[in-house]
Coordinates of C-alpha atoms and ligand atoms in Angstrom, one line a residue:
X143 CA 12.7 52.9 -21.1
X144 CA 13.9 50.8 -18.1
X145 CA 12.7 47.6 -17.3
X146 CA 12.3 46.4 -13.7
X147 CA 14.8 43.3 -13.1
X148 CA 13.4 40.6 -13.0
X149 CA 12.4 39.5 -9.2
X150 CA 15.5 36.9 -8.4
X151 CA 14.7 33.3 -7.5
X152 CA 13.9 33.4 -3.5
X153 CA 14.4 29.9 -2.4
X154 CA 11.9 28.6 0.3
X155 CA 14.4 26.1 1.8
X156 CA 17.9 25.6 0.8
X157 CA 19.2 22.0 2.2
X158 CA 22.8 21.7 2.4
X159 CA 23.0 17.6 2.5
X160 CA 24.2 15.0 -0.3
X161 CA 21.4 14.3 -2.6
X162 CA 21.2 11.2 -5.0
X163 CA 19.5 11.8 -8.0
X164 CA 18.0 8.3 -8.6
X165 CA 18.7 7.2 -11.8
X166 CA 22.3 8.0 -12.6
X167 CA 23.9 7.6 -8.6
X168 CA 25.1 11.2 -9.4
X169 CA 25.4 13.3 -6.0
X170 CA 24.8 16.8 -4.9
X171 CA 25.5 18.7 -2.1
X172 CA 22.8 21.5 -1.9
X173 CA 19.2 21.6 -3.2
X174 CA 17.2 24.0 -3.0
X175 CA 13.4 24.5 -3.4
X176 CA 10.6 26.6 -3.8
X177 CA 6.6 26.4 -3.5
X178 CA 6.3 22.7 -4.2
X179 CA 8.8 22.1 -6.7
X180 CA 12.8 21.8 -7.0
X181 CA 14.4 24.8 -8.8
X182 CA 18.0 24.4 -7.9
X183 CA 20.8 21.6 -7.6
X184 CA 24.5 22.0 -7.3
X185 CA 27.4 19.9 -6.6
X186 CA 29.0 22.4 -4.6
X187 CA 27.7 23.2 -1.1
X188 CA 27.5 27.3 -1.6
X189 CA 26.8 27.8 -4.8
X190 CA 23.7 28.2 -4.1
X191 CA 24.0 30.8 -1.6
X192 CA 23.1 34.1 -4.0
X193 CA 18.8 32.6 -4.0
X194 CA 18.8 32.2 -0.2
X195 CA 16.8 35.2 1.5
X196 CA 15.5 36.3 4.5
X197 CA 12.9 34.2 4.5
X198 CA 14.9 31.0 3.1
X199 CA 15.0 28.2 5.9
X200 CA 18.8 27.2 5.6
X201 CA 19.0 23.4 6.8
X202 CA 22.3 22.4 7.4
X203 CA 21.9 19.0 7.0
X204 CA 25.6 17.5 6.0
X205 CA 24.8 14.4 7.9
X206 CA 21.9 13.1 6.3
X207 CA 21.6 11.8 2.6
X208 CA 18.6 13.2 0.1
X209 CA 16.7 10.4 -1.5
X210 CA 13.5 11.0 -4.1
X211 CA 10.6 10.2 -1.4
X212 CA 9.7 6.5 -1.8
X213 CA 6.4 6.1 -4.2
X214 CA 4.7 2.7 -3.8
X215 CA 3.3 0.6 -6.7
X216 CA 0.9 -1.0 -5.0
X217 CA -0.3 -0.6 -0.8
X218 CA -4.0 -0.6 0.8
X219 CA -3.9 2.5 2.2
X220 CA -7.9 2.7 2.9
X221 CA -8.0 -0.4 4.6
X222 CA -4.4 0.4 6.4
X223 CA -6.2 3.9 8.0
X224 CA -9.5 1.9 8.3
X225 CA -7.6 0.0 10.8
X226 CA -6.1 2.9 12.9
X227 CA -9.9 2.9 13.8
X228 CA -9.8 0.1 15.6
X229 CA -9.0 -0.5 19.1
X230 CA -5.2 -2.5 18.5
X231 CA -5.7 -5.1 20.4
X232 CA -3.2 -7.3 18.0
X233 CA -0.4 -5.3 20.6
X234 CA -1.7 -6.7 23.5
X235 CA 0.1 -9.3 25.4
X236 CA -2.1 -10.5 27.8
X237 CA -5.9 -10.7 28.6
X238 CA -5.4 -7.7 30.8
X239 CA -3.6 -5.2 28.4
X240 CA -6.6 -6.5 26.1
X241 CA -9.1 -5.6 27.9
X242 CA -7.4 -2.2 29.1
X243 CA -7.5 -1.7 25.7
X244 CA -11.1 -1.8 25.3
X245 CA -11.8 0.2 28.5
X246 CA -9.7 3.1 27.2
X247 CA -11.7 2.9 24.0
X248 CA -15.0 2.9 25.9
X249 CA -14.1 5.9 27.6
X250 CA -13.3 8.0 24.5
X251 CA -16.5 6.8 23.1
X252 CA -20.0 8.2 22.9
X253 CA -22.4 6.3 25.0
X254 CA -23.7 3.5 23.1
X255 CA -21.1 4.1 20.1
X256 CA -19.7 1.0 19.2
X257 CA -16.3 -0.4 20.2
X258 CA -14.5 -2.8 17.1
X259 CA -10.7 -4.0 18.0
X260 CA -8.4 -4.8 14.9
X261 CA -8.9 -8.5 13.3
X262 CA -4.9 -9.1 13.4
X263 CA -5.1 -10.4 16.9
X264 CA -4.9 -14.5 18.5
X265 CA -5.3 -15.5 21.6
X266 CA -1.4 -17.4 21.6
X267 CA 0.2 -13.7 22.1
X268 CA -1.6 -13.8 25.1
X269 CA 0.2 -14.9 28.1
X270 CA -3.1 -16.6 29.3
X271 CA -3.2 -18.1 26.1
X272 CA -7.4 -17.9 26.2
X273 CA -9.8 -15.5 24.5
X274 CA -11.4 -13.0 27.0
X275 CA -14.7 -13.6 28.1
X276 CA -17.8 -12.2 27.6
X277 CA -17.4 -11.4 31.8
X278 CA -14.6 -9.5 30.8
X279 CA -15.8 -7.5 28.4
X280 CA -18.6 -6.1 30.4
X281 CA -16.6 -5.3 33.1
X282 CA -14.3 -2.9 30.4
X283 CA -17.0 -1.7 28.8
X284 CA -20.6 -2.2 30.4
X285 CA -22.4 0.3 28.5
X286 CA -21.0 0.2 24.7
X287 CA -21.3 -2.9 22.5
X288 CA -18.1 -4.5 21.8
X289 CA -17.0 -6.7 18.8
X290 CA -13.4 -8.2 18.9
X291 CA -13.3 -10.1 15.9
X292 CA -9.9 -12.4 15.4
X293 CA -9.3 -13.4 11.5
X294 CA -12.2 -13.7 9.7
X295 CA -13.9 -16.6 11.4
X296 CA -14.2 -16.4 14.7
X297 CA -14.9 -13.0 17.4
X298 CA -15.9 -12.1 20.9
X299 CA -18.6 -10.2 22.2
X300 CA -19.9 -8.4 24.8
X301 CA -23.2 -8.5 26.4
X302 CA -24.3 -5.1 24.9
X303 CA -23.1 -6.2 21.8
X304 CA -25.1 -9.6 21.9
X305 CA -28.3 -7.9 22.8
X306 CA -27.6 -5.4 20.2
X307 CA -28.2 -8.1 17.5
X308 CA -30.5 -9.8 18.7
X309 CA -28.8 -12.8 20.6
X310 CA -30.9 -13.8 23.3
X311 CA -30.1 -16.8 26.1
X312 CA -32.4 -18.9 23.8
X313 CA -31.0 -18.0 20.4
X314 CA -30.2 -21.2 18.2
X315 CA -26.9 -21.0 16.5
X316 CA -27.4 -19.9 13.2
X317 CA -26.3 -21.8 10.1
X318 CA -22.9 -22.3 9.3
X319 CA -21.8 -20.5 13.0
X320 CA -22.0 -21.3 16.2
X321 CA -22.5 -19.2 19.5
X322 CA -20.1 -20.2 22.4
X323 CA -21.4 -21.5 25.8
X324 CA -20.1 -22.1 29.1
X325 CA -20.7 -25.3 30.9
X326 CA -24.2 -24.1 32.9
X327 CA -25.7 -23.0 29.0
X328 CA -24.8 -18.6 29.3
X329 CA -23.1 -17.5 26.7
X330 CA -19.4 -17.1 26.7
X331 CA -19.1 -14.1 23.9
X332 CA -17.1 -16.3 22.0
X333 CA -19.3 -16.1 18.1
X334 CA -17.6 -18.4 15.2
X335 CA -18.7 -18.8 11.1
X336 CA -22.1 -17.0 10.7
X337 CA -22.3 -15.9 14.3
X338 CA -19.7 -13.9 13.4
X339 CA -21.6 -11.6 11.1
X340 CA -24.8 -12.2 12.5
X341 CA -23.5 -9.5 15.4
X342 CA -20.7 -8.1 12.7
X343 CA -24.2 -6.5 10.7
X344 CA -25.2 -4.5 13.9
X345 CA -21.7 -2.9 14.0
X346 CA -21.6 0.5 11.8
X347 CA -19.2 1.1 9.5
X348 CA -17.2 4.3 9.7
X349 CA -19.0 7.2 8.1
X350 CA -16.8 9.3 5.0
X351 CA -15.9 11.9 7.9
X352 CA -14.2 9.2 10.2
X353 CA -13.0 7.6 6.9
X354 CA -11.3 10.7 5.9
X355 CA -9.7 11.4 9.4
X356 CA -8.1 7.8 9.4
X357 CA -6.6 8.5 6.2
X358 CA -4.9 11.6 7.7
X359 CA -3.6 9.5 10.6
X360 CA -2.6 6.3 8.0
X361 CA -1.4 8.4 5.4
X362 CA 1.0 10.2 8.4
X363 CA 2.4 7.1 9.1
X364 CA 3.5 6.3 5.6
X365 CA 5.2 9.6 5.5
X366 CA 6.9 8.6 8.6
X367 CA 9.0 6.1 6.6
X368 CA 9.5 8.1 3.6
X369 CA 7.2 7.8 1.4
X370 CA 6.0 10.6 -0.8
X371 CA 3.1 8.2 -3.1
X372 CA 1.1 5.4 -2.9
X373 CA -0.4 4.1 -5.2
X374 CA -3.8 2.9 -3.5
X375 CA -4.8 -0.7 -5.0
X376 CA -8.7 -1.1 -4.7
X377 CA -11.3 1.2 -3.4
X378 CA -14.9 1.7 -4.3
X379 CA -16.6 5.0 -5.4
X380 CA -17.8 6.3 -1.6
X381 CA -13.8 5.6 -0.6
X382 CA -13.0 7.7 -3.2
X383 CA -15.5 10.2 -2.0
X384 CA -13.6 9.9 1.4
X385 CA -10.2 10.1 -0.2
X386 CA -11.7 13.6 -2.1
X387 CA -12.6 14.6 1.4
X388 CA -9.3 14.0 2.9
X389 CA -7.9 15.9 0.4
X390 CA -10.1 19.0 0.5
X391 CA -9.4 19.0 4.3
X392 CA -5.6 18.9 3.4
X393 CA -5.2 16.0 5.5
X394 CA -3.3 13.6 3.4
X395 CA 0.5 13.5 4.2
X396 CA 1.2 11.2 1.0
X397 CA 0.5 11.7 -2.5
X398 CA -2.6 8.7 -3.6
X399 CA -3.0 7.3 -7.0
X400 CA -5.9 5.4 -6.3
X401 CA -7.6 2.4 -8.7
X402 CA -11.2 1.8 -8.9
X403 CA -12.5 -2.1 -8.3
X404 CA -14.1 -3.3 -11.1
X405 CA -15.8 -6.7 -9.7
X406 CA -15.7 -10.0 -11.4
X407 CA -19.2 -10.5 -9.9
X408 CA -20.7 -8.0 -12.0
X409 CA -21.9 -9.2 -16.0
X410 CA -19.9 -7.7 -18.8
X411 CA -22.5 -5.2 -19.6
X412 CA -22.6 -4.3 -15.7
X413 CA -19.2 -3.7 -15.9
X414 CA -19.3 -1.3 -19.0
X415 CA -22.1 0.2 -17.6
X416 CA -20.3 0.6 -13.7
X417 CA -17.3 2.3 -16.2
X418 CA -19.3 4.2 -18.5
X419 CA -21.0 6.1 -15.6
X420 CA -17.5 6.9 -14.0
X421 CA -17.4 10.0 -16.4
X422 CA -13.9 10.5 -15.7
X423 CA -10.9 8.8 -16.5
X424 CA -7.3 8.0 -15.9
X425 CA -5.3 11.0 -15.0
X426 CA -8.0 12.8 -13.4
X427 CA -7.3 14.9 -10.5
X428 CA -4.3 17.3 -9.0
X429 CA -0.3 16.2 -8.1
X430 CA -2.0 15.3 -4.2
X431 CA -5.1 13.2 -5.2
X432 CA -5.1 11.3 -9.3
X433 CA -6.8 8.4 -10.3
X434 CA -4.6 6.1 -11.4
X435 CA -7.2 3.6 -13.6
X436 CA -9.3 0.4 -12.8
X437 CA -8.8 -2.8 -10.8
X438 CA -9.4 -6.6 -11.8
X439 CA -8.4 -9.1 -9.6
X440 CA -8.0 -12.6 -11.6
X441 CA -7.0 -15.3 -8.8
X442 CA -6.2 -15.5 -5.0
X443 CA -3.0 -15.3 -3.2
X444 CA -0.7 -17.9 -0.9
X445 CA -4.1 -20.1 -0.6
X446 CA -5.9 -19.2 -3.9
X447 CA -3.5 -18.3 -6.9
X448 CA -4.4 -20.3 -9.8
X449 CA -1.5 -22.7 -10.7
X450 CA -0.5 -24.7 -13.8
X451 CA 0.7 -27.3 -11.4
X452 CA -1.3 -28.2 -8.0
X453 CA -1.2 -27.1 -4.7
X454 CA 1.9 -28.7 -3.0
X455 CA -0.3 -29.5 -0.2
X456 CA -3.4 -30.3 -1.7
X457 CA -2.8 -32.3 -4.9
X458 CA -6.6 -31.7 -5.9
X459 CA -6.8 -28.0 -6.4
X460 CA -4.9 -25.5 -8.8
X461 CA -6.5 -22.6 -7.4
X462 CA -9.2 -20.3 -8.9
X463 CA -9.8 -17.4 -11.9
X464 CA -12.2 -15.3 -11.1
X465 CA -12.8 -14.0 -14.8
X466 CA -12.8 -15.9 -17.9
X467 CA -10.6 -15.1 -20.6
X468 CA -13.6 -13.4 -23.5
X469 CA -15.5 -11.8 -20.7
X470 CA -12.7 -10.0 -19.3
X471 CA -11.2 -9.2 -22.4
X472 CA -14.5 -7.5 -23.9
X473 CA -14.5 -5.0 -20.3
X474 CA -10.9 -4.4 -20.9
X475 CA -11.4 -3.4 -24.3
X476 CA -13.8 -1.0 -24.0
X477 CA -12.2 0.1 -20.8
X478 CA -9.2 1.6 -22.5
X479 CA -10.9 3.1 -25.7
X480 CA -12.6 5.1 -22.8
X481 CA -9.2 6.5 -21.5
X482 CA -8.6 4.0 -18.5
X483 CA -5.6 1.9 -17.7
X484 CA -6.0 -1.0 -16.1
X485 CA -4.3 -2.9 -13.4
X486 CA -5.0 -6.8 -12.7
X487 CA -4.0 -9.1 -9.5
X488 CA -2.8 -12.1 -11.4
X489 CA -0.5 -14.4 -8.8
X490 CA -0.1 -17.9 -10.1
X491 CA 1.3 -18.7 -13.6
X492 CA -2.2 -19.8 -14.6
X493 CA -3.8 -16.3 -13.7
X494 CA -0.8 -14.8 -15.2
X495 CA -1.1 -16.8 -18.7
X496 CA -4.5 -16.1 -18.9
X497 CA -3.8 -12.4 -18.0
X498 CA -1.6 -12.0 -20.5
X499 CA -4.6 -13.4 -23.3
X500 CA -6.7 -11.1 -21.8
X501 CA -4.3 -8.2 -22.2
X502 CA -3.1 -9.3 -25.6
X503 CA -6.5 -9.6 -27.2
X504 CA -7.5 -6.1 -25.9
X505 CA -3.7 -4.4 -27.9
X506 CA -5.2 -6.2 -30.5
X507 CA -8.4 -4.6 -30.6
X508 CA -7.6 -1.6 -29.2
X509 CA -4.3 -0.7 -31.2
X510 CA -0.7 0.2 -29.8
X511 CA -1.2 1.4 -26.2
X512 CA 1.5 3.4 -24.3
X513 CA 4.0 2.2 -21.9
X514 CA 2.1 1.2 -18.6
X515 CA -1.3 1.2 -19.2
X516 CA -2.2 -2.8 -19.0
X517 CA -0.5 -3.8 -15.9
X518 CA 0.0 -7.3 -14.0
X519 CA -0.2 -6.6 -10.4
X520 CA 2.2 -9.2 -8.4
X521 CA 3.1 -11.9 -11.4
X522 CA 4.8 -13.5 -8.9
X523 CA 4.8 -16.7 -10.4
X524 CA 5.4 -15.7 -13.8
X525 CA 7.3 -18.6 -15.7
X526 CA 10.1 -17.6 -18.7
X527 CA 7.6 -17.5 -21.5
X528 CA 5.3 -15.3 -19.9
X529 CA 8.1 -12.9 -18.7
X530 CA 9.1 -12.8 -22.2
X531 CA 5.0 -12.1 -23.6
X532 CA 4.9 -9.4 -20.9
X533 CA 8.1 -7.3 -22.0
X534 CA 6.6 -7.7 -25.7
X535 CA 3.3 -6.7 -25.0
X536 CA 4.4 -3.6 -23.0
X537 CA 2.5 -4.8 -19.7
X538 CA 4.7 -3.4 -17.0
X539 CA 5.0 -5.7 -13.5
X540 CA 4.5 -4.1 -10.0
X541 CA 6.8 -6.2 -7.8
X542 CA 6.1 -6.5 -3.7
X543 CA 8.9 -8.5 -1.8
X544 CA 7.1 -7.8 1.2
X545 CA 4.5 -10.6 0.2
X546 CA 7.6 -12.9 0.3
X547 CA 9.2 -11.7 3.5
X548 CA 5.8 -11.7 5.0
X549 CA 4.3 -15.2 3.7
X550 CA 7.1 -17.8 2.8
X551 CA 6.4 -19.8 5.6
X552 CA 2.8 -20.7 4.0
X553 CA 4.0 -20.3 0.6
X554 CA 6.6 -23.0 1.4
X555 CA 3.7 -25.3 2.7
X556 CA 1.2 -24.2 -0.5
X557 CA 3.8 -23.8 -3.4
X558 CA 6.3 -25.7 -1.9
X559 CA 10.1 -24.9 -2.0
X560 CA 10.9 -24.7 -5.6
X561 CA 7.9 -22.1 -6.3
X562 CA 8.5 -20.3 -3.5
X563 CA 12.0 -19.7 -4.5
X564 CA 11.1 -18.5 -7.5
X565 CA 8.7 -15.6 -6.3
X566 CA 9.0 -12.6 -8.2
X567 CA 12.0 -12.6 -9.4
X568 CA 13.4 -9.2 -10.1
X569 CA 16.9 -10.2 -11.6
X570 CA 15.0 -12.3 -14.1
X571 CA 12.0 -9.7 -15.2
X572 CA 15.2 -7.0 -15.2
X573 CA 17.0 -9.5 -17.8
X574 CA 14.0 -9.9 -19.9
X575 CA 13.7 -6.1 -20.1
X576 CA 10.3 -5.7 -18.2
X577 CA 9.1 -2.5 -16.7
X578 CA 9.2 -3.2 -13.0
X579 CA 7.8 -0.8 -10.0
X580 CA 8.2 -1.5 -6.6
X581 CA 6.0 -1.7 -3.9
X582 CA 4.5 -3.4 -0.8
X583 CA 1.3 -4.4 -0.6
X584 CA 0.9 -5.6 3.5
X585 CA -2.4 -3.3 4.6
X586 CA 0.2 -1.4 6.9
X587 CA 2.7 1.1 7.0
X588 CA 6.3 -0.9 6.4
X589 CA 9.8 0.7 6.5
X590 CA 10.9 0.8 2.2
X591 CA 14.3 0.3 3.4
X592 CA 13.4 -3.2 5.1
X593 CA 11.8 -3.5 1.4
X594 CA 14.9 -2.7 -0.4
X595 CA 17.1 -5.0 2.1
X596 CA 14.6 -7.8 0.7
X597 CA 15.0 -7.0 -2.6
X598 CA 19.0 -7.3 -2.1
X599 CA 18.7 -10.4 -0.2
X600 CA 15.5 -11.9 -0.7
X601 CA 15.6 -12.6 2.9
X602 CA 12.1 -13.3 4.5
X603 CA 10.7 -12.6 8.2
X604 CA 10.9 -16.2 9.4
X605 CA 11.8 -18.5 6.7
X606 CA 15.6 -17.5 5.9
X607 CA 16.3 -16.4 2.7
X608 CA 14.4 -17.5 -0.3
X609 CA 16.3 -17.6 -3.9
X610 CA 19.3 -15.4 -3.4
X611 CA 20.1 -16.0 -7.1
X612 CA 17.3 -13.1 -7.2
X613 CA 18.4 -10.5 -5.6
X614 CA 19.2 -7.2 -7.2
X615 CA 21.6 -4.1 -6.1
X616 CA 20.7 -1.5 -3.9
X617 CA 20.4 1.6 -6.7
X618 CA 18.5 -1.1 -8.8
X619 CA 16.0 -1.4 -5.5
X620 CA 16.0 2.2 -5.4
X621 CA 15.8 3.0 -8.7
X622 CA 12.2 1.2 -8.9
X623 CA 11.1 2.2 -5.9
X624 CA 11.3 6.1 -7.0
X625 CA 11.6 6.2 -10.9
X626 CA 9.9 2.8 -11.5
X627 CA 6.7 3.7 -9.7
X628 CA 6.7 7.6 -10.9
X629 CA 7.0 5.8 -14.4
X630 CA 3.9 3.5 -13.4
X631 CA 1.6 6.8 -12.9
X632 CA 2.8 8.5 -16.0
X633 CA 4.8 11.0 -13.8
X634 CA 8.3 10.6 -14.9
X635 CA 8.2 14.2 -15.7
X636 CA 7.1 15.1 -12.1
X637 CA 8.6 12.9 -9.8
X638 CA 11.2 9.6 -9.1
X639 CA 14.0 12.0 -9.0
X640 CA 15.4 14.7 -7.5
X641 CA 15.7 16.8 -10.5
X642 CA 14.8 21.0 -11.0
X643 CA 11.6 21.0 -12.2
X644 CA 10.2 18.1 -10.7
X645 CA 8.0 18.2 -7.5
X646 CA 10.0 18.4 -4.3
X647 CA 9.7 15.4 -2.9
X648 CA 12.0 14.0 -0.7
X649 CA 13.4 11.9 2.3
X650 CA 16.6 12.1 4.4
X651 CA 18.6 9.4 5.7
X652 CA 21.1 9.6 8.7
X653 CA 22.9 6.6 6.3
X654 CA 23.9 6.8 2.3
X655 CA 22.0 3.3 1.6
X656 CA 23.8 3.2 -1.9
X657 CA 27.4 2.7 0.4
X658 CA 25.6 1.1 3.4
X659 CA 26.2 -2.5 4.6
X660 CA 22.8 -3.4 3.4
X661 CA 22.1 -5.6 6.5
X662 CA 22.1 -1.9 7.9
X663 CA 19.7 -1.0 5.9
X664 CA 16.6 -2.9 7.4
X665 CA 16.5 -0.5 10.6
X666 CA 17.6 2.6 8.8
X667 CA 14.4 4.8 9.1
X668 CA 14.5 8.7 7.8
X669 CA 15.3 12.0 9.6
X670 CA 12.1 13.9 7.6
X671 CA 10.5 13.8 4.5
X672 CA 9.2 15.9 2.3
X673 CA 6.4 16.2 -0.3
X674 CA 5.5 19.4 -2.5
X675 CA 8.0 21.1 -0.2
X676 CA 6.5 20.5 3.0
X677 CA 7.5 18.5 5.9
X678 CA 5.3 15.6 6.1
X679 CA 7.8 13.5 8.8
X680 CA 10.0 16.2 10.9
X681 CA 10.3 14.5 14.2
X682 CA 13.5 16.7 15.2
X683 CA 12.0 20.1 13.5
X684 CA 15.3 20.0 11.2
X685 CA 13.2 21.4 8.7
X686 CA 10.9 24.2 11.0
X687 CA 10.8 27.6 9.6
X688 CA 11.9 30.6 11.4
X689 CA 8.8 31.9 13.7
X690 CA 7.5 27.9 13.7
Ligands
LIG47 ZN1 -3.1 -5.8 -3.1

């Protein structure tokens, strides 16, 4: 009897480019994949030759470096595509481009369909350095209601949009808000404090359809600068609906781990009951779409973070908690005997210490727990002591230098200088022997390697640089940015590294950022990317198929 050999291993792409497998600096010079996964690695640039067929995309890619695709511990990206919804008035640079803006948006729109600009907009990056009028609006969009809100506190409106809510020329502000006027008593459009959502009511949100879509065209843009995961940080149960639907559509372009928001507002017996019904638990779902576990939030940020010592500016407050210790620990508790992990926004040293009771009460109860299942989201005020609780409690740290390079200018003002130095720092946690992952947290797509140029020089967008003492090395930055985060989702097995076996995952560089001055490295944005062995970022077609 003969036996049929055995089909030989076709390969689906065979990349001929120096890959870096994460953890050990090791390089290779061809990879080669199949279906989703990696099956093949060599150091030499043919050997892998013999599994190439006629259906094998050869990309000859000698100038570009292979990287694991960047996971992120910790990034909004509902509220990031929730955004791309809005008309992005934040790039306009005067009252004209604005209200372009808005007359390109009406035109695209159903009659009568509402027209919402992005919040991240002020009038100062205008070169009239004025809001636009209610006059102005009308004449861009005379037949939809608009609603430019700026920050939370203060918007513009149209007239549509007025009349829409009710706001006649005789309406009294309401409480707390105030509707603007001109000189002769007609309204302006400007709407501050409760006048604000007194029109904000009127305005629909998106529907799980449009949700879905904007995750498509958010989670593209992710992929655009190499990611491969994210880590979502809060959503509720109708975004995860709209995540599922994103998913079934195949629209998502990174792989989501999202957490569910468990709301201090709620009782403890709400909160066991809101779990309870969940049915599922951590883990659930496929390599694209997995629920990562549960979200607390335990105290503010820049302005709110609860603080053993005061606010530098404000010698009267130390900031908030929104949960207290017993309540928080009882949810927790029976959180985890249910099969959830849990993952808890704790920024000053106040929110972190009481975290850490929190966390150390529910081991207690619950019994040894495995690596990464009670996790402090931020810590970045985390004294000595509580480093050292953390690493002996098991409580791994996601870590987002982006909050640094983003805020220090307020945290300099808040915190003052000597806390703000101190801000997360990675050298310290590594010392202590925490489990760190890396991540970014700024509600918008940001280039990882601007992240990992932070990480090795704490520098900041417009405060210098902020407790070099800090930094860490480039494969260090790397290393928790791929394996760190994989680790964080129990995926170690999966993903982080480029590895046979693991899920083919992966982003090329025109630059090797391990040899790289890493001032170089802040611009350096990929060639492509790649997740479960399809181009998710292939500007130049480098990776197109024959007959593509
Ligand atoms: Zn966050």
């Amino acid at each position: 009897m003969t036996r049929e050999p055995a089909e030989p291993l076709r390969l689906d792409y065979l990349i001929k480019a120096r890959a870096i497998h994460s953890m050990t600096g090791k390089t290779f010079r061809s990879v080669g994949l199949r279906g989703a996964e990696i099956v093949a690695l060599s150091a030499d640039l043919n050997e892998l030759d013999d599994l190439a067929g006629h259906n094998t995309a050869v990309v000859d890619a000698g100038d570009l470096t292979l990287l694991p695709a960047f996971a992120d511990s910790h990034e909004h990206l509902m509220e990031a595509s929730r955004n791309t919804l809005l008309v992005p008035v934040d790039k306009a640079r005067s009252v004209a481009e604005f209200t372009g803006m808005v007359a390109d948006a009406a035109r695209n729109a159903a009659p009568g369909e509402w027209i919402l600009t992005s919040i991240g907009w002020h009038e100062s990056n205008l070169a009239e350095n004025r809001l636009p009028t209610l006059a102005e609006l009308d004449a861009a969009a005379p037949d939809h209601p608009v609603l430019a809100r700026r920050g939370g506190h203060l918007a513009v409106a149209n007239s549509a949009a007025l009349q829409a809510a009710g706001i006649g020329p005789d309406t009294p502000d309401p409480p707390g808000g105030k509707i603007g006027r001109l000189a002769d008593g007609s309204r302006d459009g400007s709407l501050e404090g409760g006048a604000v959502y007194q029109v904000a009511a009127f305005a629909p949100g998106p529907d799980r359809t449009q949700l879905a879509s904007a995750l498509g065209v958010g989670s593209a843009a992710y992929a655009a600068l190499g990611v491969g995961t994210i880590r979502e940080a809060m959503i509720n149960l109708d975004e995860l609906l709209a995540y599922q639907d994103a998913r079934d559509r195949d629209l998502l372009r990174v792989r989501v781990r999202p957490m569910i928001r468990i709301g201090n507002e709620l009782t403890e017996d709400a909160a066991i009951a809101l779990i309870d019904g969940l049915g599922a638990r951590s883990g659930f779902g496929d390599d694209w779409l997995r629920i990562w576990g549960l979200k607390f939030v335990m105290d503010g940020g820049v302005e709110g973070a609860a603080l053993e010592q005061p606010y530098a500016n404000d010698p009267g407050n130390s900031g908030h908690l929104n949960w207290a210790a017993g309540a928080m620990t009882q949810v927790c508790a029976e959180a985890v005997r249910r099969g959830w992990r849990i993952g808890t926004h704790a920024v000053g040293d106040r929110a972190v210490r009481t975290l850490l009771d929190v966390y150390e009460a529910v081991a207690a109860q619950v019994g040894p727990l495995p690596p990464w299942t009670l996790v402090i989201e931020h810590g970045m005020l985390a004294d000595a002591a509580q480093r050292d609780r953390a690493v002996r409690g098991g409580f791994g740290v996601t870590v987002q230098h982006p909050i640094l390079w983003n805020m220090a200018s307020e945290m300099l003002v808040t915190w003052g200088p000597e806390r703000t130095r101190r801000v997360s720092p990675l050298d310290q946690w590594r010392a202590a022997g925490a489990d760190l992952a890396a991540g970014t947290d700024l509600v918008r797509p940001f280039n990882p390697m601007l992240n990992v140029w932070g990480m090795v020089t704490r520098g900041t967008k417009s405060a210098g640089i902020q407790g070099p003492e800090h930094a860490i090395s480039v494969a260090t930055a790397l290393e928790l940015y791929t394996m760190g985060t994989a680790r964080l989702n129990h995926e170690q097995d999966r993903l982080g590294s480029i590895t046979p076996g693991k899920l083919a995952d992966l982003v090329g560089y025109p630059a090797d950022p391990l040899a790289a001055d890493p001032d170089d490295l802040a611009e350096l944005t990929p060639a492509f990317t790649i997740v479960g062995g399809r181009a998710t970022h292939d500007p130049d077609k480098r990776l197109a198929r024959v007959g593509e």
